[in-house]
XYZ file of C-alpha atoms in Angstrom:
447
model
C 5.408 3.402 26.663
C 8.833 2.541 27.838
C 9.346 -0.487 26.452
C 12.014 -0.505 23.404
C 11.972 -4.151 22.685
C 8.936 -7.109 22.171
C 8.107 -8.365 25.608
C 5.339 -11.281 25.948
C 4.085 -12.239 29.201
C 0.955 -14.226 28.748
C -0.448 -16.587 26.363
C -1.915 -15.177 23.150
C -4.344 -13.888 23.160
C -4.113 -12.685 26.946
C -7.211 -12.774 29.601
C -7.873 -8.687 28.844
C -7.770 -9.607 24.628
C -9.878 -12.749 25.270
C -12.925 -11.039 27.327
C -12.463 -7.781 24.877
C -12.721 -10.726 21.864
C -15.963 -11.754 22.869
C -17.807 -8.011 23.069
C -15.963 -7.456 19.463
C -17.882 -11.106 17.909
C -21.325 -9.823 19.881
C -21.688 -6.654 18.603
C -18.880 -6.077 15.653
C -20.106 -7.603 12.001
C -18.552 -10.843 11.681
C -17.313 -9.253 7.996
C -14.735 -7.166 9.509
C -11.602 -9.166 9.443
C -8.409 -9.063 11.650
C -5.365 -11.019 11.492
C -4.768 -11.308 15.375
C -6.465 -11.531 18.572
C -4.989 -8.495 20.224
C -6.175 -5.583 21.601
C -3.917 -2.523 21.371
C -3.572 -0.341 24.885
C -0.687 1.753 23.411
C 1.659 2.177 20.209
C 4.906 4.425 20.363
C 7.569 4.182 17.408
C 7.439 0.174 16.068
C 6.012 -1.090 19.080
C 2.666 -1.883 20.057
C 1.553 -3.347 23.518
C -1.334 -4.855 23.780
C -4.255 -4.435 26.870
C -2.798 -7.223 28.624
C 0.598 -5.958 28.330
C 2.212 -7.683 25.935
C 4.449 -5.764 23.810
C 4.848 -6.686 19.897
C 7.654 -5.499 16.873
C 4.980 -3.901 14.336
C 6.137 -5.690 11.132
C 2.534 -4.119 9.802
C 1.787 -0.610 11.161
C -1.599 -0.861 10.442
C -1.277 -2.208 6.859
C 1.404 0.368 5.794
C -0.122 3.511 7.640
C 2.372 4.080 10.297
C 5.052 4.690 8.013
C 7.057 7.362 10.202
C 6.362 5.278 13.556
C 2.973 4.956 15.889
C 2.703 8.348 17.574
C 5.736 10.641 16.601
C 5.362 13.697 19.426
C 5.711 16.186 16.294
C 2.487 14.684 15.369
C 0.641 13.962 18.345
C 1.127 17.606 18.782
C -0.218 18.962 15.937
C -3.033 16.462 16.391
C -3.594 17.614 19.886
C -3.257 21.511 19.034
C -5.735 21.448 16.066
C -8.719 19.206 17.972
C -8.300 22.147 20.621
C -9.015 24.770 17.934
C -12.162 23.388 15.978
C -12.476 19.297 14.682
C -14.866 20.002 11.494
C -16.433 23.215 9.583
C -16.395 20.924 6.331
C -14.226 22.795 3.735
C -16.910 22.559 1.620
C -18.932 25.359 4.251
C -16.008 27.200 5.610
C -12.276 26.740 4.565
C -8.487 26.400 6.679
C -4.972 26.751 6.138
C -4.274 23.243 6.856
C -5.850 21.978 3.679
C -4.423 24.753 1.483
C -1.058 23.867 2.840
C -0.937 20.124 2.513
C -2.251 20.428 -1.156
C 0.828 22.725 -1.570
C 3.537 20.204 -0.307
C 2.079 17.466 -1.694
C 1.809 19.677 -5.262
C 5.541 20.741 -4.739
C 6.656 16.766 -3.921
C 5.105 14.532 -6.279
C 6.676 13.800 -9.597
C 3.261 15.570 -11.199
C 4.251 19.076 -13.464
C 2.238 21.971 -12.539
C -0.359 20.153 -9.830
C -3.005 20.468 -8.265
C -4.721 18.775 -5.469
C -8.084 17.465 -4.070
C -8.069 15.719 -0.320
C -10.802 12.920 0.463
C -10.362 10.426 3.417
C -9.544 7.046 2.121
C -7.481 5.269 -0.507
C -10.469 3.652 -2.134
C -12.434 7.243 -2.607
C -9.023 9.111 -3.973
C -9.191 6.214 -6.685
C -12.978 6.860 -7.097
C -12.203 10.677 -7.583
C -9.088 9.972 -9.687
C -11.594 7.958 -12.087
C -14.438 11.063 -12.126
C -11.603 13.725 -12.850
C -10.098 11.496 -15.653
C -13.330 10.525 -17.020
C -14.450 14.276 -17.064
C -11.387 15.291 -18.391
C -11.370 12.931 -21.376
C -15.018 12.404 -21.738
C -14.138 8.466 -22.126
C -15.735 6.502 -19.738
C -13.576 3.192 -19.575
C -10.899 1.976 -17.147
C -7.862 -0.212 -17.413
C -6.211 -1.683 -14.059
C -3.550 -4.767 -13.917
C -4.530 -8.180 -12.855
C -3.367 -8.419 -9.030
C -4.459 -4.846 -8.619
C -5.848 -3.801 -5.381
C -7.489 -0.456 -5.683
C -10.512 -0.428 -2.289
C -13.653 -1.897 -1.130
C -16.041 0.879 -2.115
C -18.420 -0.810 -5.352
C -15.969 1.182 -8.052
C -12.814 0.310 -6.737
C -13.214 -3.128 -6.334
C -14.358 -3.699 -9.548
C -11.028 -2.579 -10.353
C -9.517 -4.374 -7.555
C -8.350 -8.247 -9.047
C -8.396 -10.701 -6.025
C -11.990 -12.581 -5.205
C -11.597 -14.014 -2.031
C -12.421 -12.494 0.180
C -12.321 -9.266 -1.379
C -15.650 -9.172 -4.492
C -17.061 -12.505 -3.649
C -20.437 -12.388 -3.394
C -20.293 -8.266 -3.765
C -21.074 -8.301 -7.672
C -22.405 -7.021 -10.221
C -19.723 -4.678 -10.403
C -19.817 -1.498 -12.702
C -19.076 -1.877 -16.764
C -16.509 -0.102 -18.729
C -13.397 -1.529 -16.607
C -10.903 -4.146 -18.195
C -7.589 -6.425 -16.767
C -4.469 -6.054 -18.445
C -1.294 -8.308 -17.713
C 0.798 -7.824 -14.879
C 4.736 -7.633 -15.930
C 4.984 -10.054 -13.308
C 8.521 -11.189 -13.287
C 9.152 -13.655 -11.046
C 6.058 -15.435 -12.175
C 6.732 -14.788 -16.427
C 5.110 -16.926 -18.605
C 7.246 -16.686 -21.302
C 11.293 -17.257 -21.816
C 12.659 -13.651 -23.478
C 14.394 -11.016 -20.923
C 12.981 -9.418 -18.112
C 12.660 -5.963 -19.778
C 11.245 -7.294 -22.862
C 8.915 -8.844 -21.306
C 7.515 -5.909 -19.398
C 7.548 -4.407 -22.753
C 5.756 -7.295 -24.372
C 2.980 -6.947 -21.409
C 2.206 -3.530 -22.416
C 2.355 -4.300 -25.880
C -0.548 -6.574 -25.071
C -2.712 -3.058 -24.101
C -1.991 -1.466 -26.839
C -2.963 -4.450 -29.199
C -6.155 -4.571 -27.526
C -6.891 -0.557 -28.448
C -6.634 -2.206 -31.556
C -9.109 -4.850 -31.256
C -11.067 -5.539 -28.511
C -10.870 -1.855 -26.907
C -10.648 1.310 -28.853
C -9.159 4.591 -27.543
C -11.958 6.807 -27.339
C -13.392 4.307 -24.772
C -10.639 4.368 -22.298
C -10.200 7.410 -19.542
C -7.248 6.212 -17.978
C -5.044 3.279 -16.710
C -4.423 2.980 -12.945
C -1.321 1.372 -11.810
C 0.259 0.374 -8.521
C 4.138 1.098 -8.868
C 4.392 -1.464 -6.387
C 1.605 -3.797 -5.913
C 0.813 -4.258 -2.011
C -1.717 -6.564 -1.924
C -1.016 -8.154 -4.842
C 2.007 -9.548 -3.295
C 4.191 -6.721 -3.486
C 5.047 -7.200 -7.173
C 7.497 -3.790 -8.413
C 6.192 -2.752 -11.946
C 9.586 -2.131 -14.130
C 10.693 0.792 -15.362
C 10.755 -0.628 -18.924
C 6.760 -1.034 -18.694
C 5.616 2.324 -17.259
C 7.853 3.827 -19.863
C 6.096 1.662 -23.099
C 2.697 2.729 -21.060
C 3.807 6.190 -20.684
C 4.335 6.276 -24.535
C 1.122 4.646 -25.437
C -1.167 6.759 -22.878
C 0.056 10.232 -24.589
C -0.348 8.480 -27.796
C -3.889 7.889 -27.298
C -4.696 10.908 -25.080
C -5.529 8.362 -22.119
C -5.131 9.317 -17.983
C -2.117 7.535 -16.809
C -3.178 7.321 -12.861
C -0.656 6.331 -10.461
C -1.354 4.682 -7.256
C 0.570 5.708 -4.397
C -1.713 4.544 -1.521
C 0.473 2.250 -0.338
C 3.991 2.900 -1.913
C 3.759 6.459 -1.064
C 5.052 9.082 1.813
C 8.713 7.605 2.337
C 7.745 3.273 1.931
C 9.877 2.994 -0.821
C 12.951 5.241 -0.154
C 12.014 8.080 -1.576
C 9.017 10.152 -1.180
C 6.694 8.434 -4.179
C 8.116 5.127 -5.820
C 7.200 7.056 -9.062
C 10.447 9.210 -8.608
C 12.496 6.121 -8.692
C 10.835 4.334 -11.932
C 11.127 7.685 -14.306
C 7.222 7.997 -15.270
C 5.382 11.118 -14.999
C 2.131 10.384 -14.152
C -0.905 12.066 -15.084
C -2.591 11.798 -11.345
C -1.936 10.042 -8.229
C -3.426 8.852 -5.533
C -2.002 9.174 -2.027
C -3.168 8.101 1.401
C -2.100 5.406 3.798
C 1.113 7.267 5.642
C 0.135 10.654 4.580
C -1.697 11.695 7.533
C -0.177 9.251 9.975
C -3.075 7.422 11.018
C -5.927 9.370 10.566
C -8.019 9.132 7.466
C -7.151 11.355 4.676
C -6.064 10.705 0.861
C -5.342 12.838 -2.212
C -5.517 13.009 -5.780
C -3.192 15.270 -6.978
C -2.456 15.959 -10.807
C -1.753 17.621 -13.546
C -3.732 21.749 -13.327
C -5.478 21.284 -16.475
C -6.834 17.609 -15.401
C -7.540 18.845 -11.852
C -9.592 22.062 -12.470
C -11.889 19.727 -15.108
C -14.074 19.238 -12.916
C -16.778 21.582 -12.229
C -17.354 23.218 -8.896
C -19.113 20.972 -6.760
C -18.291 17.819 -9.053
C -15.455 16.473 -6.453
C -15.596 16.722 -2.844
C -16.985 15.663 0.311
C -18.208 16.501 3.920
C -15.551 15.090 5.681
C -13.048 15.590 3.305
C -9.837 16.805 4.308
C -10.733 16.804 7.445
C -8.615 19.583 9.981
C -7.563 17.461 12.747
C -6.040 15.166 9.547
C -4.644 17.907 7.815
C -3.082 19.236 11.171
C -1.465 16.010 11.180
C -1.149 15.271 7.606
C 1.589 18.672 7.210
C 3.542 17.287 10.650
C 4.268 14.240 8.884
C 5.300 15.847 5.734
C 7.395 17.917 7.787
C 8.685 15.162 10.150
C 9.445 13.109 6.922
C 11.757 15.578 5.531
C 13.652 16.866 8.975
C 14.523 13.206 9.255
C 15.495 12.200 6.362
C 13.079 8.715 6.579
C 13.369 8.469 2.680
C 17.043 7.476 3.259
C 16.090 5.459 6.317
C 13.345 3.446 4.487
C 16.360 2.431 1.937
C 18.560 1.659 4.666
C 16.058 -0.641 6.004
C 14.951 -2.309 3.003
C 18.657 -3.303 1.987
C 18.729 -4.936 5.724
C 15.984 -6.962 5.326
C 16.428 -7.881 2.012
C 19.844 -9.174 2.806
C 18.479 -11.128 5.758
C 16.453 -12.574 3.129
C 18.643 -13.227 0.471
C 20.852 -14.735 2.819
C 18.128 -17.375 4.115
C 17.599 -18.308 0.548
C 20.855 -20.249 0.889
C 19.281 -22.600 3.143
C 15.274 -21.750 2.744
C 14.148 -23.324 -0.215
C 11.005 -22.699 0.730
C 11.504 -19.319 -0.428
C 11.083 -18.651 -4.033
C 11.496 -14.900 -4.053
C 12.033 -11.213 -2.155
C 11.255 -8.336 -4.091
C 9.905 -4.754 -3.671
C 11.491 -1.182 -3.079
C 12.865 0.096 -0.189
C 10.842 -0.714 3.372
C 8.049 -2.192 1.105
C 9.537 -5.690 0.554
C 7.391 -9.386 0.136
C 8.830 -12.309 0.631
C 7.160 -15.069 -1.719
C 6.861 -18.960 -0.737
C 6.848 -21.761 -2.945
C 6.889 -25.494 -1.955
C 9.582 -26.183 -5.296
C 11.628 -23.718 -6.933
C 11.259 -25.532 -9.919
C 7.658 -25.067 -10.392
C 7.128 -22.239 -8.092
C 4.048 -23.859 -7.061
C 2.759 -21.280 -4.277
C 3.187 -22.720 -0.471
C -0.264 -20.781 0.496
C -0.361 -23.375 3.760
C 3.030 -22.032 5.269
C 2.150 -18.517 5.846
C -0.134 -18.460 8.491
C 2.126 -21.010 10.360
C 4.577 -18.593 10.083
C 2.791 -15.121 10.831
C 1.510 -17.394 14.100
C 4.731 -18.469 15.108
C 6.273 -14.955 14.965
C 3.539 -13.598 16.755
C 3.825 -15.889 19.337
C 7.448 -15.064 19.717
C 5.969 -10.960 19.700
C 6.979 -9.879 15.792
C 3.441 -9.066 13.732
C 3.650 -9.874 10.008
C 1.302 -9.897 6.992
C 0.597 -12.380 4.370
C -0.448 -11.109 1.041
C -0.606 -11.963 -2.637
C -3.235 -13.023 -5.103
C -1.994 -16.750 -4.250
C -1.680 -16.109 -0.798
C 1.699 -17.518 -0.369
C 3.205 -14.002 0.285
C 4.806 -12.555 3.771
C 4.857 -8.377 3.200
C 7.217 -6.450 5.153
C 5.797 -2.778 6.095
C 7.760 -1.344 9.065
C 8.173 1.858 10.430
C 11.051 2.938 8.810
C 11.613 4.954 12.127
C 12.867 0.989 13.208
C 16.211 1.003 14.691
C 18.848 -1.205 14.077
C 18.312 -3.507 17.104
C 14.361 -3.753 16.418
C 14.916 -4.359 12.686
C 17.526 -7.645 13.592
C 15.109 -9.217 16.528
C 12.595 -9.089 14.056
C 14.141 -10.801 11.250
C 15.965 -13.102 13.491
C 12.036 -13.869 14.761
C 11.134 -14.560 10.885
C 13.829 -16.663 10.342
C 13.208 -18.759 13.193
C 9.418 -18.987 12.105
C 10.578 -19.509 8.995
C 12.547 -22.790 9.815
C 9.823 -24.287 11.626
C 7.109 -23.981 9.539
C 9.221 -25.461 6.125
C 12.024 -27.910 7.608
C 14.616 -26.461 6.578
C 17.563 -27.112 7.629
């Protein structure tokens, strides 16, 4: 690509995306969702053009994946140089460097003491495999998630997962021994005391129940987003992860943290975790990690790790070379670059573009997130904070139409997430906001 800047020159979507539309409803299962009409031909950096030419500002990178940009040459390399070697022994058959070595920098990086690592190839099996290893480990079989969680689509993890539609409807029965705790939920607090007693009071409310309803030997662990993507990109305080840090090595229970999204740069630094003081127990990591091929981890404390007998944890693609190849570019590319400090850069820009439309916007009830991992939450009166659910897709239209893709999200599906590459430059980052603002004032009326 040579393109630097969105560039639309047909209607959406265009004659290539329209014919290529009608193979995809043929043959493709009508289940598998997408949020536009286009047909990708090419992606370098935050840009993606589209088979008919069209060239769009990638507000999404692929739901948070393309965290260091589509297609960095560092990685493209590695990708290349590895699928010339050998694509797949299975490490389960015959082992590589490349799997060794991301465990190590992601075991010398995350905010774990003395860790270990495991490698699988999606989000929703790292959680799976955090949930055997804790469960092992503890001999407990029970887990604990937060309403608005989204943890995968696999059976498991979507019992833990919160949102129905369209995510479990229809899907169930889903497996026993999991249970909802309250969100610390700020913007949307249901009570009148102070923001950090509040998140205190919310895990107050799990600890109460190991009183009552739950007891401790029933629990393995509690999985927590630090930032909650899907959810509507809800930031867990500090306050609560340190009263659930305290009540988790009370009880001897697995605090799991879930990186999937938040993770590999998003939030300004390398896990969100390092910015909110907790220590977790585990973590899950995929998304960026591998920069857009499928791998995940679960790394964690040696002791929990090695619980697990041989053979317990595992899988035939897992950790796959080519991804691994690519996985230890990023890590590298991440750090030569410095994209922690860039992803903070960026978030402060577009959270002051957003703050700033507030003035006038009162169709906005709130921003909020860490670093390049921001949502942007509509209401149709402050007062209430009655969710505006009907504005968002005119708004992610709009944008598109003007060649800026956006995401909605939130368990009330009045939320517009913000998950650039944080690779972005200034000029990109300012035509794209400048897009959302003019969506923005068409779809509300404001003035």
């Amino acid at each position: 690509m040579t393109e630097t800047m969105p560039s639309i020159k047909t209607a959406l979507p265009g004659p290539k995306s329209a014919e290529l539309l009608k193979l995809y409803n043929q043959y493709v299962a009508q289940g598998v969702s997408h949020s536009t009409n286009l047909f990708a031909a090419e992606a370098q950096g935050a840009l993606i053009k589209d088979v008919d030419g069209n060239v769009f500002l990638d507000f999404a990178t692929g739901i948070g994946v393309a965290t260091v940009g589509h297609c960095p040459p560092e990685v493209v390399d590695a990708i290349s140089a590895q699928a010339g070697k050998f694509i797949h022994t299975s490490s389960n058959i015959v082992m590589y460097e490349s799997y060794a070595r991301v465990c190590e920098k992601l075991a010398k990086i995350a905010p774990v003491p003395d860790a270990k690592c495991m490698l699988v190839n999606s989000g929703a099996e790292a959680v799976e495999n955090a949930v055997k290893i804790a469960r092992k480990f503890t001999g407990r079989p029970g887990v604990v998630t937060l309403e608005g969680a989204f943890h995968g689509r696999t059976i498991f993890a979507l019992g833990m997962t919160s949102k129905v539609k369209p995510y479990k409807f229809g899907f169930g029965p889903f497996p026993g021994d999991q249970y909802k705790i309250p969100c610390p939920n700020l913007y949307r607090k249901d009570v009148e005391m102070p923001d950090d007693d509040y998140a205190v009071y919310c895990a107050q409310v799990f600890e109460d129940m190991l009183e009552t309803s739950l007891s401790p030997d029933m629990i393995a662990c509690v999985v927590i987003e630090p930032v909650q993507g899907e959810g509507g990109m809800i930031p867990i305080p500090k306050a609560y992860l340190k009263k659930m840090r305290e009540i988790c090595t009370k009880h001897g229970i697995v605090m799991v943290i879930d990186e999937i999204q938040s993770g590999i740069a998003r939030t300004g630094t390398m896990y969100a975790a390092e910015q909110l003081d907790v220590q977790p127990d585990l973590m899950t990591s995929a998304k960026a990690l591998a920069g857009g091929l499928p791998l995940s981890a679960v790394i964690g404390r040696k002791e929990i790790m090695d619980a697990s007998h041989v053979g317990g944890i595992g899988g035939t693609y897992s950790g796959n070379p080519v991804a691994c190849a690519s996985a230890v570019a990023v890590l590298d590319y991440v750090e030569k670059n410095d994209l922690c400090g860039k992803a903070a850069k960026l978030g402060d820009y577009l959270r002051g573009r957003v703050l700033k439309m507030m003035d006038t916007h009162e169709c906005i009830g709130n921003v909020r997130g860490m670093g390049a991992m921001l949502g942007v939450e509509f209401v149709k009166d402050r007062g209430t904070k009655e969710p505006n659910k009907e504005i968002i897709g005119k708004i992610t239209a709009a944008a598109l139409q003007e060649g800026v893709i956006f995401l909605s999200a939130g368990t009330l599906g009045n939320v517009i997430r913000f998950l650039p590459a944080v690779t972005m430059n200034d000029e990109q980052a300012k035509f794209g906001m400048d897009v959302f603002e003019k969506a923005v004032k068409a779809a509300c009326g404001c003035k």
